[in-house]
């Protein structure tokens, strides 16, 4: 398993080994012992699976606030997506900055996003599936969102001239500047 740091402290791209033969492949997408050996200790308690029919479907930017904040390990089960993390930990050296990576069935990459980050993605192919682990259970009372095209963040969603396909929640989300932000960077990574 290859672990690569990103421009955002505490966010990692993970590339599991694929063992291929004429039948297909086998891949270990998560191993707690392997991650603990490199200083990452996450207890994932929930798996989510999302399907998007159309290219250009944007989901996010989402987060869960304390006490039910979530770290996520995101991968693509079918198709391709551009996955994004945004650091919203007050006091962080990378506050308000974003990182994006293409996750696809073909490349097998995963993105590890700790609590204190916004998460979102856009589908690059039709019939795309995203599968992700969460470190806490979904809590409607702690659910939050920031507008995907917030100019203070400036994410390049790779949409070109295409209009994004959004949920009502995402279309009506507010700005990062207006967020009553519960996250603070503690400097311990």
PDB file of C-alpha atoms in Angstrom:
ATOM      1  CA  UNK A   1       0.000   0.000   0.000  1.00  0.00           C
ATOM      2  CA  UNK A   2       1.416   3.369  -1.036  1.00  0.00           C
ATOM      3  CA  UNK A   3       0.643   6.376   1.183  1.00  0.00           C
ATOM      4  CA  UNK A   4       1.286   9.840  -0.299  1.00  0.00           C
ATOM      5  CA  UNK A   5       0.952  13.118   1.611  1.00  0.00           C
ATOM      6  CA  UNK A   6      -0.865  15.978  -0.123  1.00  0.00           C
ATOM      7  CA  UNK A   7      -0.563  19.762   0.034  1.00  0.00           C
ATOM      8  CA  UNK A   8      -3.038  19.618   2.954  1.00  0.00           C
ATOM      9  CA  UNK A   9      -1.538  18.426   6.206  1.00  0.00           C
ATOM     10  CA  UNK A  10      -3.204  15.194   7.405  1.00  0.00           C
ATOM     11  CA  UNK A  11      -4.849  14.411   4.020  1.00  0.00           C
ATOM     12  CA  UNK A  12      -3.372  11.420   2.181  1.00  0.00           C
ATOM     13  CA  UNK A  13      -3.770   9.661  -1.154  1.00  0.00           C
ATOM     14  CA  UNK A  14      -3.681   5.912  -0.589  1.00  0.00           C
ATOM     15  CA  UNK A  15      -2.929   3.483  -3.409  1.00  0.00           C
ATOM     16  CA  UNK A  16      -3.641  -0.100  -2.351  1.00  0.00           C
ATOM     17  CA  UNK A  17      -1.741  -2.861  -4.091  1.00  0.00           C
ATOM     18  CA  UNK A  18      -3.727  -4.725  -6.707  1.00  0.00           C
ATOM     19  CA  UNK A  19      -2.986  -8.380  -7.211  1.00  0.00           C
ATOM     20  CA  UNK A  20      -4.135  -9.213 -10.731  1.00  0.00           C
ATOM     21  CA  UNK A  21      -4.589 -12.455 -12.612  1.00  0.00           C
ATOM     22  CA  UNK A  22      -6.723 -13.517 -15.592  1.00  0.00           C
ATOM     23  CA  UNK A  23      -9.876 -13.444 -13.394  1.00  0.00           C
ATOM     24  CA  UNK A  24      -9.418  -9.796 -12.351  1.00  0.00           C
ATOM     25  CA  UNK A  25      -7.797  -8.412  -9.203  1.00  0.00           C
ATOM     26  CA  UNK A  26      -7.808  -8.463  -5.416  1.00  0.00           C
ATOM     27  CA  UNK A  27      -7.075  -5.347  -3.354  1.00  0.00           C
ATOM     28  CA  UNK A  28      -6.995  -4.685   0.378  1.00  0.00           C
ATOM     29  CA  UNK A  29      -8.624  -1.255   0.642  1.00  0.00           C
ATOM     30  CA  UNK A  30      -8.056  -0.773   4.391  1.00  0.00           C
ATOM     31  CA  UNK A  31      -5.875  -2.403   7.010  1.00  0.00           C
ATOM     32  CA  UNK A  32      -5.894  -0.910  10.504  1.00  0.00           C
ATOM     33  CA  UNK A  33      -2.538  -2.420  11.497  1.00  0.00           C
ATOM     34  CA  UNK A  34      -0.806  -1.094   8.359  1.00  0.00           C
ATOM     35  CA  UNK A  35      -2.211   2.386   8.951  1.00  0.00           C
ATOM     36  CA  UNK A  36      -1.325   2.372  12.650  1.00  0.00           C
ATOM     37  CA  UNK A  37       2.259   1.484  11.694  1.00  0.00           C
ATOM     38  CA  UNK A  38       2.490   4.809   9.813  1.00  0.00           C
ATOM     39  CA  UNK A  39       0.779   6.809  12.560  1.00  0.00           C
ATOM     40  CA  UNK A  40      -2.792   6.840  11.241  1.00  0.00           C
ATOM     41  CA  UNK A  41      -5.293   5.427  13.692  1.00  0.00           C
ATOM     42  CA  UNK A  42      -8.899   5.596  12.501  1.00  0.00           C
ATOM     43  CA  UNK A  43     -11.799   3.546  13.772  1.00  0.00           C
ATOM     44  CA  UNK A  44     -14.246   3.450  10.879  1.00  0.00           C
ATOM     45  CA  UNK A  45     -17.789   2.616  11.997  1.00  0.00           C
ATOM     46  CA  UNK A  46     -19.943   3.210   8.907  1.00  0.00           C
ATOM     47  CA  UNK A  47     -19.635   2.471   5.182  1.00  0.00           C
ATOM     48  CA  UNK A  48     -21.550   4.573   2.646  1.00  0.00           C
ATOM     49  CA  UNK A  49     -22.210   3.901  -1.036  1.00  0.00           C
ATOM     50  CA  UNK A  50     -23.402   6.631  -3.397  1.00  0.00           C
ATOM     51  CA  UNK A  51     -24.439   6.283  -7.044  1.00  0.00           C
ATOM     52  CA  UNK A  52     -24.676   9.147  -9.549  1.00  0.00           C
ATOM     53  CA  UNK A  53     -26.256   8.580 -12.946  1.00  0.00           C
ATOM     54  CA  UNK A  54     -24.919  11.625 -14.767  1.00  0.00           C
ATOM     55  CA  UNK A  55     -21.539  13.199 -15.416  1.00  0.00           C
ATOM     56  CA  UNK A  56     -21.246  16.556 -13.669  1.00  0.00           C
ATOM     57  CA  UNK A  57     -23.108  15.538 -10.517  1.00  0.00           C
ATOM     58  CA  UNK A  58     -21.619  17.517  -7.629  1.00  0.00           C
ATOM     59  CA  UNK A  59     -22.105  16.355  -4.048  1.00  0.00           C
ATOM     60  CA  UNK A  60     -20.701  18.622  -1.376  1.00  0.00           C
ATOM     61  CA  UNK A  61     -19.042  20.383   0.206  1.00  0.00           C
ATOM     62  CA  UNK A  62     -20.144  18.464   3.318  1.00  0.00           C
ATOM     63  CA  UNK A  63     -18.980  17.998   6.900  1.00  0.00           C
ATOM     64  CA  UNK A  64     -20.224  16.801  10.259  1.00  0.00           C
ATOM     65  CA  UNK A  65     -19.568  18.982  13.294  1.00  0.00           C
ATOM     66  CA  UNK A  66     -18.613  17.819  16.790  1.00  0.00           C
ATOM     67  CA  UNK A  67     -19.489  15.763  18.682  1.00  0.00           C
ATOM     68  CA  UNK A  68     -20.076  13.545  15.623  1.00  0.00           C
ATOM     69  CA  UNK A  69     -17.327  14.819  13.309  1.00  0.00           C
ATOM     70  CA  UNK A  70     -16.214  12.347  10.651  1.00  0.00           C
ATOM     71  CA  UNK A  71     -12.993  11.324   9.020  1.00  0.00           C
ATOM     72  CA  UNK A  72     -13.560   9.630   5.651  1.00  0.00           C
ATOM     73  CA  UNK A  73     -11.737   7.155   3.455  1.00  0.00           C
ATOM     74  CA  UNK A  74     -13.097   7.630  -0.065  1.00  0.00           C
ATOM     75  CA  UNK A  75     -12.753   5.431  -3.148  1.00  0.00           C
ATOM     76  CA  UNK A  76     -14.506   4.914  -6.465  1.00  0.00           C
ATOM     77  CA  UNK A  77     -16.296   1.602  -7.010  1.00  0.00           C
ATOM     78  CA  UNK A  78     -17.233   2.263 -10.644  1.00  0.00           C
ATOM     79  CA  UNK A  79     -16.592   5.085 -13.076  1.00  0.00           C
ATOM     80  CA  UNK A  80     -14.528   8.142 -12.115  1.00  0.00           C
ATOM     81  CA  UNK A  81     -14.836  11.208  -9.924  1.00  0.00           C
ATOM     82  CA  UNK A  82     -12.830  14.235  -8.881  1.00  0.00           C
ATOM     83  CA  UNK A  83     -12.670  14.155  -5.085  1.00  0.00           C
ATOM     84  CA  UNK A  84     -11.963  17.283  -3.030  1.00  0.00           C
ATOM     85  CA  UNK A  85     -10.978  18.062   0.566  1.00  0.00           C
ATOM     86  CA  UNK A  86     -10.929  21.598   2.013  1.00  0.00           C
ATOM     87  CA  UNK A  87      -9.188  22.411   5.298  1.00  0.00           C
ATOM     88  CA  UNK A  88     -11.546  24.387   7.576  1.00  0.00           C
ATOM     89  CA  UNK A  89      -9.606  23.994  10.833  1.00  0.00           C
ATOM     90  CA  UNK A  90      -9.203  27.513  12.246  1.00  0.00           C
ATOM     91  CA  UNK A  91      -5.493  28.265  12.741  1.00  0.00           C
ATOM     92  CA  UNK A  92      -4.313  25.613  10.284  1.00  0.00           C
ATOM     93  CA  UNK A  93      -1.486  26.615   7.920  1.00  0.00           C
ATOM     94  CA  UNK A  94      -3.676  25.365   5.063  1.00  0.00           C
ATOM     95  CA  UNK A  95      -7.004  26.854   6.237  1.00  0.00           C
ATOM     96  CA  UNK A  96      -9.346  27.453   3.284  1.00  0.00           C
ATOM     97  CA  UNK A  97      -7.087  25.600   0.856  1.00  0.00           C
ATOM     98  CA  UNK A  98      -8.260  22.610  -1.151  1.00  0.00           C
ATOM     99  CA  UNK A  99      -6.807  19.468  -2.661  1.00  0.00           C
ATOM    100  CA  UNK A 100      -8.394  17.377  -5.390  1.00  0.00           C
ATOM    101  CA  UNK A 101      -7.562  14.036  -6.956  1.00  0.00           C
ATOM    102  CA  UNK A 102      -9.176  11.808  -9.550  1.00  0.00           C
ATOM    103  CA  UNK A 103     -10.439   8.583  -8.042  1.00  0.00           C
ATOM    104  CA  UNK A 104     -11.529   5.913 -10.471  1.00  0.00           C
ATOM    105  CA  UNK A 105     -12.219   2.228 -10.664  1.00  0.00           C
ATOM    106  CA  UNK A 106      -9.227   2.029 -12.990  1.00  0.00           C
ATOM    107  CA  UNK A 107      -6.627   3.794 -10.813  1.00  0.00           C
ATOM    108  CA  UNK A 108      -7.828   2.363  -7.468  1.00  0.00           C
ATOM    109  CA  UNK A 109      -6.712   5.460  -5.544  1.00  0.00           C
ATOM    110  CA  UNK A 110      -8.353   6.494  -2.279  1.00  0.00           C
ATOM    111  CA  UNK A 111      -8.434   9.785  -0.384  1.00  0.00           C
ATOM    112  CA  UNK A 112      -8.134   9.859   3.424  1.00  0.00           C
ATOM    113  CA  UNK A 113      -9.808  12.988   4.811  1.00  0.00           C
ATOM    114  CA  UNK A 114      -9.702  13.693   8.553  1.00  0.00           C
ATOM    115  CA  UNK A 115     -12.383  15.503  10.548  1.00  0.00           C
ATOM    116  CA  UNK A 116     -12.157  19.278  10.190  1.00  0.00           C
ATOM    117  CA  UNK A 117     -12.266  19.176   6.408  1.00  0.00           C
ATOM    118  CA  UNK A 118     -15.041  19.764   3.905  1.00  0.00           C
ATOM    119  CA  UNK A 119     -15.557  16.938   1.431  1.00  0.00           C
ATOM    120  CA  UNK A 120     -17.108  16.937  -2.020  1.00  0.00           C
ATOM    121  CA  UNK A 121     -16.841  15.366  -5.433  1.00  0.00           C
ATOM    122  CA  UNK A 122     -17.963  15.685  -9.032  1.00  0.00           C
ATOM    123  CA  UNK A 123     -18.603  12.715 -11.293  1.00  0.00           C
ATOM    124  CA  UNK A 124     -16.429  12.503 -14.408  1.00  0.00           C
ATOM    125  CA  UNK A 125     -18.264   9.569 -15.984  1.00  0.00           C
ATOM    126  CA  UNK A 126     -21.902   8.447 -16.032  1.00  0.00           C
ATOM    127  CA  UNK A 127     -22.983   5.726 -13.589  1.00  0.00           C
ATOM    128  CA  UNK A 128     -20.264   6.506 -11.063  1.00  0.00           C
ATOM    129  CA  UNK A 129     -20.221   4.919  -7.617  1.00  0.00           C
ATOM    130  CA  UNK A 130     -18.405   6.312  -4.599  1.00  0.00           C
ATOM    131  CA  UNK A 131     -17.760   4.129  -1.562  1.00  0.00           C
ATOM    132  CA  UNK A 132     -16.472   5.612   1.668  1.00  0.00           C
ATOM    133  CA  UNK A 133     -15.824   4.730   5.274  1.00  0.00           C
ATOM    134  CA  UNK A 134     -16.699   7.148   8.099  1.00  0.00           C
ATOM    135  CA  UNK A 135     -15.199   7.377  11.579  1.00  0.00           C
ATOM    136  CA  UNK A 136     -18.526   8.317  13.181  1.00  0.00           C
ATOM    137  CA  UNK A 137     -22.186   7.652  12.492  1.00  0.00           C
ATOM    138  CA  UNK A 138     -24.297  10.016  10.421  1.00  0.00           C
ATOM    139  CA  UNK A 139     -25.980  12.625  12.619  1.00  0.00           C
ATOM    140  CA  UNK A 140     -28.583  14.933  11.034  1.00  0.00           C
ATOM    141  CA  UNK A 141     -28.066  17.427  13.898  1.00  0.00           C
ATOM    142  CA  UNK A 142     -24.342  17.694  13.028  1.00  0.00           C
ATOM    143  CA  UNK A 143     -24.725  17.722   9.233  1.00  0.00           C
ATOM    144  CA  UNK A 144     -23.420  20.812   7.464  1.00  0.00           C
ATOM    145  CA  UNK A 145     -22.484  22.124   4.036  1.00  0.00           C
ATOM    146  CA  UNK A 146     -20.603  24.931   2.317  1.00  0.00           C
ATOM    147  CA  UNK A 147     -21.408  25.982  -1.234  1.00  0.00           C
ATOM    148  CA  UNK A 148     -19.364  23.974  -3.762  1.00  0.00           C
ATOM    149  CA  UNK A 149     -18.482  27.070  -5.818  1.00  0.00           C
ATOM    150  CA  UNK A 150     -17.636  29.356  -2.898  1.00  0.00           C
ATOM    151  CA  UNK A 151     -15.260  31.955  -4.407  1.00  0.00           C
ATOM    152  CA  UNK A 152     -13.278  32.208  -1.149  1.00  0.00           C
ATOM    153  CA  UNK A 153     -12.175  28.601  -1.743  1.00  0.00           C
ATOM    154  CA  UNK A 154     -11.952  28.656  -5.565  1.00  0.00           C
ATOM    155  CA  UNK A 155     -12.133  24.960  -6.415  1.00  0.00           C
ATOM    156  CA  UNK A 156     -11.646  24.030 -10.067  1.00  0.00           C
ATOM    157  CA  UNK A 157     -14.345  21.359 -10.389  1.00  0.00           C
ATOM    158  CA  UNK A 158     -13.269  20.452 -13.948  1.00  0.00           C
ATOM    159  CA  UNK A 159     -16.806  21.100 -15.206  1.00  0.00           C
ATOM    160  CA  UNK A 160     -15.815  23.232 -18.188  1.00  0.00           C
ATOM    161  CA  UNK A 161     -19.008  24.685 -19.657  1.00  0.00           C
ATOM    162  CA  UNK A 162     -21.226  22.020 -18.074  1.00  0.00           C
ATOM    163  CA  UNK A 163     -23.755  23.101 -15.461  1.00  0.00           C
ATOM    164  CA  UNK A 164     -23.408  21.093 -12.251  1.00  0.00           C
ATOM    165  CA  UNK A 165     -26.186  18.767 -11.137  1.00  0.00           C
ATOM    166  CA  UNK A 166     -26.891  19.645  -7.499  1.00  0.00           C
ATOM    167  CA  UNK A 167     -29.207  18.654  -4.684  1.00  0.00           C
ATOM    168  CA  UNK A 168     -31.360  21.386  -3.170  1.00  0.00           C
ATOM    169  CA  UNK A 169     -29.208  21.233  -0.015  1.00  0.00           C
ATOM    170  CA  UNK A 170     -26.006  21.823  -1.988  1.00  0.00           C
ATOM    171  CA  UNK A 171     -27.512  24.535  -4.189  1.00  0.00           C
ATOM    172  CA  UNK A 172     -28.625  26.456  -1.076  1.00  0.00           C
ATOM    173  CA  UNK A 173     -25.479  25.979   1.035  1.00  0.00           C
ATOM    174  CA  UNK A 174     -23.803  29.085   2.442  1.00  0.00           C
ATOM    175  CA  UNK A 175     -20.295  30.478   2.227  1.00  0.00           C
ATOM    176  CA  UNK A 176     -17.289  29.398   4.274  1.00  0.00           C
ATOM    177  CA  UNK A 177     -17.104  32.991   5.536  1.00  0.00           C
ATOM    178  CA  UNK A 178     -20.599  32.638   7.029  1.00  0.00           C
ATOM    179  CA  UNK A 179     -19.963  29.246   8.638  1.00  0.00           C
ATOM    180  CA  UNK A 180     -20.147  29.013  12.430  1.00  0.00           C
ATOM    181  CA  UNK A 181     -17.001  26.916  12.297  1.00  0.00           C
ATOM    182  CA  UNK A 182     -16.540  24.387  15.123  1.00  0.00           C
ATOM    183  CA  UNK A 183     -13.095  23.134  14.003  1.00  0.00           C
ATOM    184  CA  UNK A 184      -9.737  24.310  15.356  1.00  0.00           C
ATOM    185  CA  UNK A 185      -6.295  23.151  14.314  1.00  0.00           C
ATOM    186  CA  UNK A 186      -4.441  21.707  17.287  1.00  0.00           C
ATOM    187  CA  UNK A 187      -1.024  21.453  15.614  1.00  0.00           C
ATOM    188  CA  UNK A 188      -0.661  17.767  16.488  1.00  0.00           C
ATOM    189  CA  UNK A 189      -0.383  15.706  13.350  1.00  0.00           C
TER     190      UNK A 189
END
